[in-house]
Short mmCIF file of C-alpha atoms in Angstrom, two decimals:
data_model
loop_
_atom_site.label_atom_id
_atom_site.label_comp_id
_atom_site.label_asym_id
_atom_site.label_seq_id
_atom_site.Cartn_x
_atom_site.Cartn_y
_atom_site.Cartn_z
CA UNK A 197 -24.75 21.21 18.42
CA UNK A 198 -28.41 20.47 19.03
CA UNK A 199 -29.32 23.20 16.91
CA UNK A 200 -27.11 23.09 13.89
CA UNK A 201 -27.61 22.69 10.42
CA UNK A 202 -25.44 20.12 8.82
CA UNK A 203 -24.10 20.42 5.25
CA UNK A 204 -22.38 17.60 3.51
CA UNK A 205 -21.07 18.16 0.34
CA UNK A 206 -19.88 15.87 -2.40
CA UNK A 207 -17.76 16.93 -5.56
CA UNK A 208 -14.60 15.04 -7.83
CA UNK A 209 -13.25 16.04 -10.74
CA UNK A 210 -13.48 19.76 -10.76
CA UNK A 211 -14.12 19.59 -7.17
CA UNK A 212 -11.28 22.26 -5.80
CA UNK A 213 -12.06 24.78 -8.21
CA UNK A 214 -16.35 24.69 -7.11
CA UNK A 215 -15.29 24.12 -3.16
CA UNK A 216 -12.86 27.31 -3.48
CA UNK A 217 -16.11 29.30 -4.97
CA UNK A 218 -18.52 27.96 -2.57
CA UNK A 219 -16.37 28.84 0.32
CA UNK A 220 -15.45 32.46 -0.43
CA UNK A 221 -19.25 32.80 -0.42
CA UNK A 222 -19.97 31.92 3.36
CA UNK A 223 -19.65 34.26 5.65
CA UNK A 224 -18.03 34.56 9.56
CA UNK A 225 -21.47 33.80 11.02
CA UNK A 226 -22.67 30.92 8.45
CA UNK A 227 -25.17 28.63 11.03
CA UNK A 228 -23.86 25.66 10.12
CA UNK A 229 -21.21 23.25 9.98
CA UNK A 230 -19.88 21.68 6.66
CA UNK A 231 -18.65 19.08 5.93
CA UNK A 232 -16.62 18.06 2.69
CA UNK A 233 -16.13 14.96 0.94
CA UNK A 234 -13.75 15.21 -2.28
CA UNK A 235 -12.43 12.75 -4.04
CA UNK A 236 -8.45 12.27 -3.87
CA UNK A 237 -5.51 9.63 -4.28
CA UNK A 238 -4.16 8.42 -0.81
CA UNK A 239 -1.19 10.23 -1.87
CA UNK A 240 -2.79 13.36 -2.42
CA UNK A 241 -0.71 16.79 -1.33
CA UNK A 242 -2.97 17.39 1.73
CA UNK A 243 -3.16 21.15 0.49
CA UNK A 244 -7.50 21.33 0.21
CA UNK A 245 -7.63 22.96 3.61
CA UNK A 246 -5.34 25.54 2.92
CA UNK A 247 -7.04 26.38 -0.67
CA UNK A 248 -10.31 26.58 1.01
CA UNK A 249 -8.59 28.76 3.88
CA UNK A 250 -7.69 30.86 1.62
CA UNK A 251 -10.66 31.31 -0.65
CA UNK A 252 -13.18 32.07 2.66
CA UNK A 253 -13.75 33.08 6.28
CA UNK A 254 -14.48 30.33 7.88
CA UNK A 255 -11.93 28.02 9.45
CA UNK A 256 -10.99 24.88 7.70
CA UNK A 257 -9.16 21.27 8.72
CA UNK A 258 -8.96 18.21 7.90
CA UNK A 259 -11.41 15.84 10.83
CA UNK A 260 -9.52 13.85 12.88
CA UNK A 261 -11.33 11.13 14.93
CA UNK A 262 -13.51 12.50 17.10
CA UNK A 263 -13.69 16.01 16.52
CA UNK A 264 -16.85 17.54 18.06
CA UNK A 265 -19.03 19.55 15.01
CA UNK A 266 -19.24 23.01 15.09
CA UNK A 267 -21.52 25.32 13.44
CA UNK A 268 -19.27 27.79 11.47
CA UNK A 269 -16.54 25.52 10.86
CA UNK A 270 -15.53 22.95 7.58
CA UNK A 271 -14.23 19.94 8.01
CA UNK A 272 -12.68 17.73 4.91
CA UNK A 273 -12.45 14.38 4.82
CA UNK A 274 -8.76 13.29 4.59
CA UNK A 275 -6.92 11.20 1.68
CA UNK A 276 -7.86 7.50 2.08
CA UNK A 277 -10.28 7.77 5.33
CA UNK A 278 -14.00 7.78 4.95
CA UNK A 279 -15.69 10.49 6.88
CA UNK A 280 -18.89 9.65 9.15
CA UNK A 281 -21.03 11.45 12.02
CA UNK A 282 -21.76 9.42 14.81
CA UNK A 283 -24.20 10.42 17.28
CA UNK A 284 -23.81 12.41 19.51
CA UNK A 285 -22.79 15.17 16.31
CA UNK A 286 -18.91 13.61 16.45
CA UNK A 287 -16.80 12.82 13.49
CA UNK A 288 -15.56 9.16 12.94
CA UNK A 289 -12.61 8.37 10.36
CA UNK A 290 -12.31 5.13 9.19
CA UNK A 291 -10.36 3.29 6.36
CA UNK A 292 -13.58 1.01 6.02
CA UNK A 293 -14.22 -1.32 2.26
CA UNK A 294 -13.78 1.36 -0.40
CA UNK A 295 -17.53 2.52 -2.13
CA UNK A 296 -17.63 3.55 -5.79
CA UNK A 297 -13.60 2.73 -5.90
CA UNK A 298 -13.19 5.13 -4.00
CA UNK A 299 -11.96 6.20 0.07
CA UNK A 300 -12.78 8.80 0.77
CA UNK A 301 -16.38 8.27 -0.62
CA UNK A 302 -19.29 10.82 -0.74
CA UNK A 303 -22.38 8.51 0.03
CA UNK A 304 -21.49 7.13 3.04
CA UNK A 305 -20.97 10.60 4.57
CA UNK A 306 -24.15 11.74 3.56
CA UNK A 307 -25.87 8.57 4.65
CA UNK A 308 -24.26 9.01 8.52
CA UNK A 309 -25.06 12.84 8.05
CA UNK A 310 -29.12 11.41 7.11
CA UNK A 311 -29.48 9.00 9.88
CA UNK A 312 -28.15 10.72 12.87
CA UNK A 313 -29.59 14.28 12.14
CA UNK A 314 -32.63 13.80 9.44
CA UNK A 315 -34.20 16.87 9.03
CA UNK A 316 -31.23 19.37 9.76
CA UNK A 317 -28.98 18.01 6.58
CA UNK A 318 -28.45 19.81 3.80
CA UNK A 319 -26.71 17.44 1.10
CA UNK A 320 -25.27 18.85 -1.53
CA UNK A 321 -23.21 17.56 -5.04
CA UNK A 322 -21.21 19.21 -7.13
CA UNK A 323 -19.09 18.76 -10.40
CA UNK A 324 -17.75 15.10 -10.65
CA UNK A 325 -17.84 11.79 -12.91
CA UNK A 326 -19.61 8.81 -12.55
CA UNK A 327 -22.49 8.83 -9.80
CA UNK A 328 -20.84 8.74 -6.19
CA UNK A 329 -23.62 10.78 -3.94
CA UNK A 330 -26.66 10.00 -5.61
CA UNK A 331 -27.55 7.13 -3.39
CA UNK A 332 -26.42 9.22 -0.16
CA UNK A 333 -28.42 12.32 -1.66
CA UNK A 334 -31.41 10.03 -1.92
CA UNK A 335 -31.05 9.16 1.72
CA UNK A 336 -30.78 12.87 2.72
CA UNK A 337 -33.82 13.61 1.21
CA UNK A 338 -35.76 10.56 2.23
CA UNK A 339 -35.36 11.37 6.02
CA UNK A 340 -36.36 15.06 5.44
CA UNK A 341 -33.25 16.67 4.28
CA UNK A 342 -32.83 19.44 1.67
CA UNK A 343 -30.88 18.39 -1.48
CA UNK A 344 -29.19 20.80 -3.62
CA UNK A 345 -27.01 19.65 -6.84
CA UNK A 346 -25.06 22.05 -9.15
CA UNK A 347 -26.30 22.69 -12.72
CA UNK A 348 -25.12 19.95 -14.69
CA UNK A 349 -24.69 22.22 -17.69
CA UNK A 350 -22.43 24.52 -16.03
CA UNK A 351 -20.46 21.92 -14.20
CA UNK A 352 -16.79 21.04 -14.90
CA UNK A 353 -17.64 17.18 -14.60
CA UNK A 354 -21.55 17.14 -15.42
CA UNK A 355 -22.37 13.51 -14.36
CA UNK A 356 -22.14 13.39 -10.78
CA UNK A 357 -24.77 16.56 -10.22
CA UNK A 358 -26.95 14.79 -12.95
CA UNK A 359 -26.76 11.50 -11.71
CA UNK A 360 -28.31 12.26 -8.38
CA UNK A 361 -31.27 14.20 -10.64
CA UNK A 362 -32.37 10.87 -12.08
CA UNK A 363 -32.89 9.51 -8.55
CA UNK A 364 -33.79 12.45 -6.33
CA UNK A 365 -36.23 14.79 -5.96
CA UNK A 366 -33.73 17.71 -5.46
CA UNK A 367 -34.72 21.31 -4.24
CA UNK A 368 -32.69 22.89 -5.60
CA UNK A 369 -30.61 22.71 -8.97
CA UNK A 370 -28.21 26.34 -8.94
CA UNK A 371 -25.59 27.67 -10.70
CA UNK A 372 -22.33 27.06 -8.31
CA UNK A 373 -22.28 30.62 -7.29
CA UNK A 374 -25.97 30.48 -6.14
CA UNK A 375 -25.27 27.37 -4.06
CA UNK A 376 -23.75 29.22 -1.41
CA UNK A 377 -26.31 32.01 -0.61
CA UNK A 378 -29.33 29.48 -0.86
CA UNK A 379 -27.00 27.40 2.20
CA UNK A 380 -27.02 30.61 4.31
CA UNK A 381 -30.84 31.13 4.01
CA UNK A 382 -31.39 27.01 4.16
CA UNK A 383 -29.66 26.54 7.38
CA UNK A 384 -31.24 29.24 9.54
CA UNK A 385 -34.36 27.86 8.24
CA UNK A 386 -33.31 24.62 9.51
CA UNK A 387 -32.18 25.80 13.16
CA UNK A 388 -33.70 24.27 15.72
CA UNK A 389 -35.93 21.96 13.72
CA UNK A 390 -36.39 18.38 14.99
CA UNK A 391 -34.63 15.47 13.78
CA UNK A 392 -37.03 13.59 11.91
CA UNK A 393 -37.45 9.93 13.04
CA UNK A 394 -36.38 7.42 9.76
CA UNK A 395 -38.62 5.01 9.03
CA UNK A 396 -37.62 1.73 10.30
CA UNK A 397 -36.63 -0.19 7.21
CA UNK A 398 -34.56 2.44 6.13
CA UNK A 399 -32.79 3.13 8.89
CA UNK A 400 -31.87 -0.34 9.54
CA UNK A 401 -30.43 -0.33 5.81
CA UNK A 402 -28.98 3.00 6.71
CA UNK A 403 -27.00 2.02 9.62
CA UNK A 404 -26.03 -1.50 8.33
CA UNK A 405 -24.16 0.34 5.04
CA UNK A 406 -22.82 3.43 7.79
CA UNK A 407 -21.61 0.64 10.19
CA UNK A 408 -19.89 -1.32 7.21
CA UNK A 409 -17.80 2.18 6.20
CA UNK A 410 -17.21 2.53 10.08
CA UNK A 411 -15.89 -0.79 10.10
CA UNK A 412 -18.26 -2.15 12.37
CA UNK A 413 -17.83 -5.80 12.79
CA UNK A 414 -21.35 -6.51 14.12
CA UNK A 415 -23.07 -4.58 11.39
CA UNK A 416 -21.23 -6.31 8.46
CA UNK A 417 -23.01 -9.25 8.88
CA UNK A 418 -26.29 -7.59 7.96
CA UNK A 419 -25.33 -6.76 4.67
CA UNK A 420 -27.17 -9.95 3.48
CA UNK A 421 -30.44 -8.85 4.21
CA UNK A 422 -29.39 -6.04 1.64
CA UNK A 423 -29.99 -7.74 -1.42
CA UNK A 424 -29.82 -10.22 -3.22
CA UNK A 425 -26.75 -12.45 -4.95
CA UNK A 426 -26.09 -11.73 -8.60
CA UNK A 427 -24.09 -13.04 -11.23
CA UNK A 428 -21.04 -10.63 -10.74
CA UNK A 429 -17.71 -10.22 -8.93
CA UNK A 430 -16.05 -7.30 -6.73
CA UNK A 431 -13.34 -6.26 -9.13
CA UNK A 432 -11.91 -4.99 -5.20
CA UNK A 433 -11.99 -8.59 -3.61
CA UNK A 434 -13.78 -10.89 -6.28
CA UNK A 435 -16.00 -12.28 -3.65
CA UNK A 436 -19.85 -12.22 -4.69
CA UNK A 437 -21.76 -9.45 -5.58
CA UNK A 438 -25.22 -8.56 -3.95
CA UNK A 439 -27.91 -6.73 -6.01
CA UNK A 440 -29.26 -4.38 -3.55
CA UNK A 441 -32.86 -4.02 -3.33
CA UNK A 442 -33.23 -0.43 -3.27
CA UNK A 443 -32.77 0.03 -6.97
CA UNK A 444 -32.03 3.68 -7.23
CA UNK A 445 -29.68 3.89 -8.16
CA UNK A 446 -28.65 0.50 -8.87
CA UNK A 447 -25.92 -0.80 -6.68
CA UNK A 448 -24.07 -4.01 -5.63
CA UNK A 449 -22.11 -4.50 -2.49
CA UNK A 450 -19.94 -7.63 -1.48
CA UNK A 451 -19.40 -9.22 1.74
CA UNK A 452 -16.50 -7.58 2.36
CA UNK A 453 -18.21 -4.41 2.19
CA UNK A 454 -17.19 -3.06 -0.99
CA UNK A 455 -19.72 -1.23 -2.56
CA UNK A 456 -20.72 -0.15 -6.32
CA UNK A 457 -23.03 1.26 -8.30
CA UNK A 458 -23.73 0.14 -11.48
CA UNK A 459 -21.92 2.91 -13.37
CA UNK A 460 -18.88 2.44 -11.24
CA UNK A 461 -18.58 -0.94 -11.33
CA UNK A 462 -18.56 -0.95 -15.56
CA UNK A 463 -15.70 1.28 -14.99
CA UNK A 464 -13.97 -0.79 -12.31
CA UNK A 465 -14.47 -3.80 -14.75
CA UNK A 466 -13.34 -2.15 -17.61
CA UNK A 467 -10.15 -0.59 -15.86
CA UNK A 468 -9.45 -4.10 -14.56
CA UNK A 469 -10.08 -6.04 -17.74
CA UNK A 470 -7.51 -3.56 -19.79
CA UNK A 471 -4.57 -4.33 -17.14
CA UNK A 472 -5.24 -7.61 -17.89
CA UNK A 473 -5.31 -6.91 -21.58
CA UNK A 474 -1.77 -5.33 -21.43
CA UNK A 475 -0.68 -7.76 -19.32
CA UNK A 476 -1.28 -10.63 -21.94
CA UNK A 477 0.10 -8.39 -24.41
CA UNK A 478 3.61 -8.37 -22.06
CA UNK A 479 3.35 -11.43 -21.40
CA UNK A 480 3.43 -12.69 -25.06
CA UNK A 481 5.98 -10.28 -26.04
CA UNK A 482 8.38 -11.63 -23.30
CA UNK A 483 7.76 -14.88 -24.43
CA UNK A 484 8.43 -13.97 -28.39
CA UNK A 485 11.96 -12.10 -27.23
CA UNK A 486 12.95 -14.81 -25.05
CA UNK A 487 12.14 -17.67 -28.08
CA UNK A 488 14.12 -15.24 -30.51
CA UNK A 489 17.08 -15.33 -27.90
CA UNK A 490 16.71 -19.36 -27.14
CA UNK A 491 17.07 -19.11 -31.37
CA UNK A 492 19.92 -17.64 -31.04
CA UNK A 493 21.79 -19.79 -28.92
CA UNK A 494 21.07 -22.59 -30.41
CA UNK A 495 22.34 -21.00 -33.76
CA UNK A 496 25.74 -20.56 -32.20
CA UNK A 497 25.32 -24.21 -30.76
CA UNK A 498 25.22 -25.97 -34.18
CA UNK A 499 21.74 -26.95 -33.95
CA UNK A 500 19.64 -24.29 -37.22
CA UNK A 501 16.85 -27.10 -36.98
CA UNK A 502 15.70 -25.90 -33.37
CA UNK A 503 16.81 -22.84 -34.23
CA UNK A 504 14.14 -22.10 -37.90
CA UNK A 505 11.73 -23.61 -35.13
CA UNK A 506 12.15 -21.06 -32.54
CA UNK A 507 12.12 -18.28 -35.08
CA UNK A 508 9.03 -19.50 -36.36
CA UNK A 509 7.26 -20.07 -33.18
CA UNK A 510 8.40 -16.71 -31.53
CA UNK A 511 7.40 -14.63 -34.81
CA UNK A 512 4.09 -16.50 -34.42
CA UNK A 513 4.19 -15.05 -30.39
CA UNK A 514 4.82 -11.78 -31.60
CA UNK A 515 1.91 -11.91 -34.36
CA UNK A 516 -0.67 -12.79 -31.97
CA UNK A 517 0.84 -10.33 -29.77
CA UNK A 518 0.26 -7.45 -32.68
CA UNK A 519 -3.23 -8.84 -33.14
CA UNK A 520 -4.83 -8.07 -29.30
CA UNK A 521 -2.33 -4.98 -29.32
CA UNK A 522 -4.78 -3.41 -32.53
CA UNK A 523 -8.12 -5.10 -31.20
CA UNK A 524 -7.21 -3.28 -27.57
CA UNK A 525 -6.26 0.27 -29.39
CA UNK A 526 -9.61 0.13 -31.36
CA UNK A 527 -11.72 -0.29 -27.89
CA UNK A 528 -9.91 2.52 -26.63
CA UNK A 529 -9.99 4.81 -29.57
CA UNK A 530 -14.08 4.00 -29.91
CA UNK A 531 -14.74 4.25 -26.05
CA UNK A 532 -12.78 7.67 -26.15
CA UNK A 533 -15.33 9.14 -28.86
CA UNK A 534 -18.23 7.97 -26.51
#
């Protein structure tokens, strides 16, 4: 273990598909161990390992707690636990806060992978939306990693690989079947090089965000010294958001530990603030069929004064009900053309 190469690799929608190419292209005696981080629904099937089985040599599982790294092995982070190294090259699961709405996430993964091995990680994103693994690419390559993102234009899901482009240095942007050859030659490269030693700043940031995914209690209280308060909420918990002061890319994390970036949270907001859309459209639609049966009744009960009122009231319901219905369809119609 003191030797090997570590490759962490990040991909979402598209992900199988790339993962099932990039593993058919490693062969029996690959030098290093990799480990994958895809997004998935808690619910998910549980099939990846046996796709990736399939598609390649090399032996494939899901981690379980513990597990001692091997070079020539793949581990994949299971549905709804986060997947982080801890020294001394073991594998920690944890259902820590959720990052970038998601568990399993990619960056805090690649931030473990950074600070406990440095200079022997190989980080690596492929085809996905939004920007999960930019900021844990940027820590690979800040203490002395190699970062490697697929060609955006060739990628199923192009924002993810070009995301981490606009705030890393990478070394290497391939086509997807490329990636795979350039991690053979990269890791024996990388075999027996020294870990780098992180500056101190950033590791203490480093292992203050790791300890917060690992559900370290005494870390979590360090998450002030992160950043700063700003005017938003954690659509997860609604407790305060902090601005974080390392800025690229921009993220927020609450005291809870939930963390976002800026493009994630917009979408967290947005997803939140059309369930609560819909729900006021329900709502007012319950109310307008209950007022037209309350009309009803008191119709049969002799009483057409409270009845014409009812009518008129739950029509009115039902109008303002039609009005946010045709305001909500237009948002979605014009955010669906952007």
């Amino acid at each position: 273990m003191a030797e090997t190469a570590i490759v962490v690799i990040g991909a979402s929608a598209g992900g199988v598909q790339a993962l099932r190419l990039l593993a058919s292209g490693l062969a029996t005696d690959f030098a290093g161990a990799v480990l994958i981080t895809l997004h998935v629904s808690p619910s998910s099937p549980r099939l990846l390992p046996e796709i990736l089985q399939v598609a390649g040599p090399l032996p494939v599982r899901y981690a379980r707690n513990g597990d001692k790294i091997e070079a020539g092995h793949i581990y994949i982070a299971p549905p709804d636990r986060h997947m982080l190294i801890e020294a001394p090259g073991r594998l920690m699961l944890s259902r820590g806060p959720k990052e970038n709405h998601a568990r399993p996430a990619i960056d805090p993964l690649f931030r473990s992978a950074a600070l406990t091995f440095g200079t022997r990680v190989v980080g690596v994103i492929l085809t996905g939306g939004l920007n999960d693994g930019a900021s844990g690419l940027r820590a690979v390559k800040f203490c002395g990693g190699i970062a490697i993102v697929q060609d955006p234009k060739e990628a199923e899901a192009p924002s993810m690989p070009a995301s981490a482009m606009q705030v890393v240095d990478v070394d290497y942007c391939l086509p997807l079947a490329e990636i795979a050859p350039m991690l053979t030659r990269v890791v024996m490269e990388m075999k027996g090089r020294p870990v780098h030693k992180v500056e101190r700043t950033m590791r203490k940031a480093l292992e203050i965000e790791t300890g917060i995914a690992a559900e370290d209690k005494s870390l979590r209280a360090g998450v002030i010294s992160l950043g700063d308060p700003s005017l938003f909420t954690c659509p997860e918990c609604h407790g305060t958001l902090l601005e974080l002061h390392d800025k690229m890319p921009l993220r927020y994390r609450c005291h809870t530990g939930h963390a976002f970036t800026a493009d994630s949270l917009l979408a967290a907001l947005r997803e939140y603030s059309e369930d609560a859309v819909w729900n006021s459209i329900r709502t007012l639609q319950e109310s307008a069929m209950l007022m037209q049966h309350m009309a009803s009744h008191a119709q049969r009960s002799g009483d057409p004064a409270v009845a014409d009122e009812l009518v008129h009231a739950a029509r009115a319901t039902q109008a303002r009900s039609d009005q946010i219905r045709n305001v909500q369809l237009e948002a979605e119609t014009i955010m669906g053309q952007k």
